[in-house]
């Protein structure tokens, strides 16, 4: 597992549609130390949100998780990931459409790749339609603008947050209660 030399943390990079949803869920999971919203997988260096929204840069909205594998495993993170978004819709999550909203797992080493392949196979039995989640080596990660970080925590009453993010958070809290912080 990819290790950070300063501590016993590992990194996971996941895209499950709008990063506000994914970030909000993983911020509540015990063992997840840090969640950063950003962009990965495209051609432009240092893309902006406005560029990403065009769907022309090739980037996906992703979250980069720093986590403690002694508390939560990469496999458990992926199981949560596959529960909080629809991995069977190509370039779409709900009303959010475009390549920037694709389902993607960016692995950081061979172990993560093998675990992701295993979890995708397991999840194929859960979903009625084929899983279309992209599985690729982690590209350069570009952190999103400051106003995208901690978005749901700062704006829980904002329309999109109330209608789209909050139900995903509630679902995760119900299904993964034993994995929640505090």
Short mmCIF file of C-alpha atoms in Angstrom, two decimals:
data_model
loop_
_atom_site.label_atom_id
_atom_site.label_comp_id
_atom_site.label_asym_id
_atom_site.label_seq_id
_atom_site.Cartn_x
_atom_site.Cartn_y
_atom_site.Cartn_z
CA UNK A 1 0.00 0.00 0.00
CA UNK A 2 1.30 3.45 -0.82
CA UNK A 3 2.82 4.88 2.32
CA UNK A 4 3.62 8.42 3.32
CA UNK A 5 7.08 8.59 4.92
CA UNK A 6 5.88 10.90 7.70
CA UNK A 7 3.26 8.57 9.17
CA UNK A 8 1.44 5.30 8.67
CA UNK A 9 -1.03 6.72 6.18
CA UNK A 10 -1.97 5.56 2.72
CA UNK A 11 -3.60 7.40 -0.16
CA UNK A 12 -6.71 6.51 -2.16
CA UNK A 13 -8.03 8.53 -5.10
CA UNK A 14 -11.67 7.98 -6.06
CA UNK A 15 -14.21 9.63 -8.33
CA UNK A 16 -17.89 8.93 -7.85
CA UNK A 17 -19.57 11.87 -9.52
CA UNK A 18 -19.64 15.25 -7.82
CA UNK A 19 -16.79 15.46 -5.34
CA UNK A 20 -18.98 17.25 -2.78
CA UNK A 21 -20.91 13.99 -2.26
CA UNK A 22 -17.88 11.75 -2.04
CA UNK A 23 -16.02 14.15 0.24
CA UNK A 24 -18.98 14.51 2.62
CA UNK A 25 -19.29 10.76 3.10
CA UNK A 26 -15.61 9.98 3.59
CA UNK A 27 -15.12 12.84 6.05
CA UNK A 28 -17.29 10.85 8.46
CA UNK A 29 -15.41 7.56 8.22
CA UNK A 30 -13.13 6.49 11.07
CA UNK A 31 -9.56 6.05 9.84
CA UNK A 32 -9.89 8.64 7.07
CA UNK A 33 -7.47 11.33 8.15
CA UNK A 34 -7.91 13.86 5.35
CA UNK A 35 -10.22 14.30 2.36
CA UNK A 36 -9.30 16.67 -0.46
CA UNK A 37 -11.52 17.43 -3.43
CA UNK A 38 -9.75 17.82 -6.73
CA UNK A 39 -9.25 16.82 -10.33
CA UNK A 40 -7.36 13.97 -11.96
CA UNK A 41 -7.08 12.12 -15.23
CA UNK A 42 -7.09 14.97 -17.72
CA UNK A 43 -4.71 16.71 -20.08
CA UNK A 44 -4.59 20.26 -18.70
CA UNK A 45 -2.11 21.17 -15.98
CA UNK A 46 -3.66 22.99 -13.00
CA UNK A 47 -7.22 22.95 -14.33
CA UNK A 48 -9.90 25.19 -12.87
CA UNK A 49 -13.42 24.21 -11.94
CA UNK A 50 -14.74 26.24 -14.85
CA UNK A 51 -12.52 24.27 -17.25
CA UNK A 52 -13.53 20.96 -15.72
CA UNK A 53 -17.23 21.80 -16.06
CA UNK A 54 -16.90 21.99 -19.84
CA UNK A 55 -16.08 18.27 -19.92
CA UNK A 56 -13.29 19.02 -22.41
CA UNK A 57 -10.24 18.65 -20.14
CA UNK A 58 -10.62 14.91 -19.53
CA UNK A 59 -10.40 15.33 -15.75
CA UNK A 60 -12.72 13.65 -13.29
CA UNK A 61 -13.90 15.22 -10.07
CA UNK A 62 -12.19 13.08 -7.43
CA UNK A 63 -11.33 12.94 -3.78
CA UNK A 64 -7.90 12.11 -2.46
CA UNK A 65 -8.16 10.29 0.85
CA UNK A 66 -5.35 10.01 3.36
CA UNK A 67 -6.22 7.08 5.58
CA UNK A 68 -4.82 4.85 8.27
CA UNK A 69 -4.87 1.26 6.95
CA UNK A 70 -4.64 -0.03 10.53
CA UNK A 71 -8.08 1.51 11.16
CA UNK A 72 -9.82 1.11 7.78
CA UNK A 73 -8.63 -0.95 4.86
CA UNK A 74 -8.49 0.09 1.23
CA UNK A 75 -11.03 -2.67 0.51
CA UNK A 76 -13.45 -1.21 3.07
CA UNK A 77 -13.05 2.25 1.51
CA UNK A 78 -13.92 0.78 -1.89
CA UNK A 79 -16.95 -1.01 -0.48
CA UNK A 80 -18.21 2.32 0.84
CA UNK A 81 -17.38 3.97 -2.49
CA UNK A 82 -19.45 1.42 -4.45
CA UNK A 83 -22.39 1.91 -2.10
CA UNK A 84 -22.59 5.71 -2.28
CA UNK A 85 -22.65 6.11 -6.06
CA UNK A 86 -23.91 4.26 -9.12
CA UNK A 87 -20.93 2.58 -10.81
CA UNK A 88 -23.09 1.38 -13.71
CA UNK A 89 -23.78 4.73 -15.37
CA UNK A 90 -21.12 5.90 -17.81
CA UNK A 91 -20.10 9.53 -17.30
CA UNK A 92 -23.11 10.29 -15.14
CA UNK A 93 -24.33 10.41 -11.56
CA UNK A 94 -27.98 11.38 -11.36
CA UNK A 95 -28.47 14.67 -13.18
CA UNK A 96 -24.70 15.33 -13.28
CA UNK A 97 -23.60 14.29 -16.77
CA UNK A 98 -20.20 14.44 -18.43
CA UNK A 99 -16.82 12.72 -18.26
CA UNK A 100 -15.95 14.81 -15.20
CA UNK A 101 -18.57 12.80 -13.25
CA UNK A 102 -17.32 9.36 -14.24
CA UNK A 103 -16.87 6.54 -11.77
CA UNK A 104 -13.13 6.02 -11.39
CA UNK A 105 -10.62 4.39 -9.09
CA UNK A 106 -7.06 5.65 -9.45
CA UNK A 107 -4.78 3.08 -7.85
CA UNK A 108 -1.44 4.07 -6.33
CA UNK A 109 0.31 0.69 -6.47
CA UNK A 110 -0.12 -2.92 -7.59
CA UNK A 111 -1.75 -3.93 -4.31
CA UNK A 112 -4.46 -1.28 -4.68
CA UNK A 113 -4.99 -2.34 -8.28
CA UNK A 114 -5.48 -5.98 -7.27
CA UNK A 115 -7.84 -5.06 -4.42
CA UNK A 116 -9.85 -2.78 -6.71
CA UNK A 117 -10.17 -5.53 -9.33
CA UNK A 118 -11.37 -7.93 -6.62
CA UNK A 119 -13.93 -5.47 -5.24
CA UNK A 120 -15.22 -4.63 -8.73
CA UNK A 121 -15.78 -8.36 -9.33
CA UNK A 122 -17.59 -8.69 -6.00
CA UNK A 123 -19.74 -5.64 -6.68
CA UNK A 124 -20.69 -6.95 -10.14
CA UNK A 125 -22.88 -9.47 -8.31
CA UNK A 126 -24.64 -6.67 -6.41
CA UNK A 127 -25.55 -4.41 -9.33
CA UNK A 128 -28.02 -5.40 -12.06
CA UNK A 129 -26.15 -3.55 -14.82
CA UNK A 130 -22.45 -3.92 -15.68
CA UNK A 131 -20.00 -1.84 -13.66
CA UNK A 132 -18.33 0.82 -15.83
CA UNK A 133 -15.93 2.16 -13.20
CA UNK A 134 -12.62 3.12 -14.76
CA UNK A 135 -9.57 1.58 -13.08
CA UNK A 136 -6.31 3.38 -13.87
CA UNK A 137 -2.96 4.22 -12.37
CA UNK A 138 -3.10 7.41 -10.32
CA UNK A 139 -2.30 10.44 -12.47
CA UNK A 140 -1.35 13.87 -11.18
CA UNK A 141 -3.89 15.12 -8.63
CA UNK A 142 -4.79 18.81 -8.71
CA UNK A 143 -6.50 20.10 -5.60
CA UNK A 144 -9.73 21.95 -6.30
CA UNK A 145 -10.27 25.57 -5.37
CA UNK A 146 -10.61 26.37 -1.67
CA UNK A 147 -14.36 26.97 -1.91
CA UNK A 148 -14.87 23.31 -2.93
CA UNK A 149 -13.15 21.94 0.19
CA UNK A 150 -15.50 20.91 3.02
CA UNK A 151 -18.36 22.08 0.83
CA UNK A 152 -21.20 20.11 2.41
CA UNK A 153 -20.07 20.99 5.94
CA UNK A 154 -20.06 24.68 5.04
CA UNK A 155 -23.25 24.70 2.95
CA UNK A 156 -25.63 21.94 4.15
CA UNK A 157 -28.72 23.99 3.25
CA UNK A 158 -27.55 24.86 -0.28
CA UNK A 159 -29.98 23.32 -2.78
CA UNK A 160 -27.71 20.69 -4.32
CA UNK A 161 -26.38 19.73 -0.90
CA UNK A 162 -29.86 19.35 0.60
CA UNK A 163 -31.27 17.36 -2.32
CA UNK A 164 -28.28 15.30 -3.55
CA UNK A 165 -25.48 15.23 -0.97
CA UNK A 166 -27.52 14.88 2.24
CA UNK A 167 -29.29 11.65 1.13
CA UNK A 168 -25.94 10.05 0.22
CA UNK A 169 -24.53 11.01 3.61
CA UNK A 170 -27.63 9.64 5.35
CA UNK A 171 -27.36 6.37 3.41
CA UNK A 172 -23.69 5.99 4.32
CA UNK A 173 -24.40 6.79 7.98
CA UNK A 174 -27.08 4.08 8.06
CA UNK A 175 -25.14 1.39 6.18
CA UNK A 176 -21.73 2.04 7.72
CA UNK A 177 -22.66 3.13 11.26
CA UNK A 178 -19.90 0.97 12.76
CA UNK A 179 -17.29 2.81 10.69
CA UNK A 180 -18.29 6.36 11.61
CA UNK A 181 -16.16 8.78 13.57
CA UNK A 182 -17.34 9.17 17.17
#
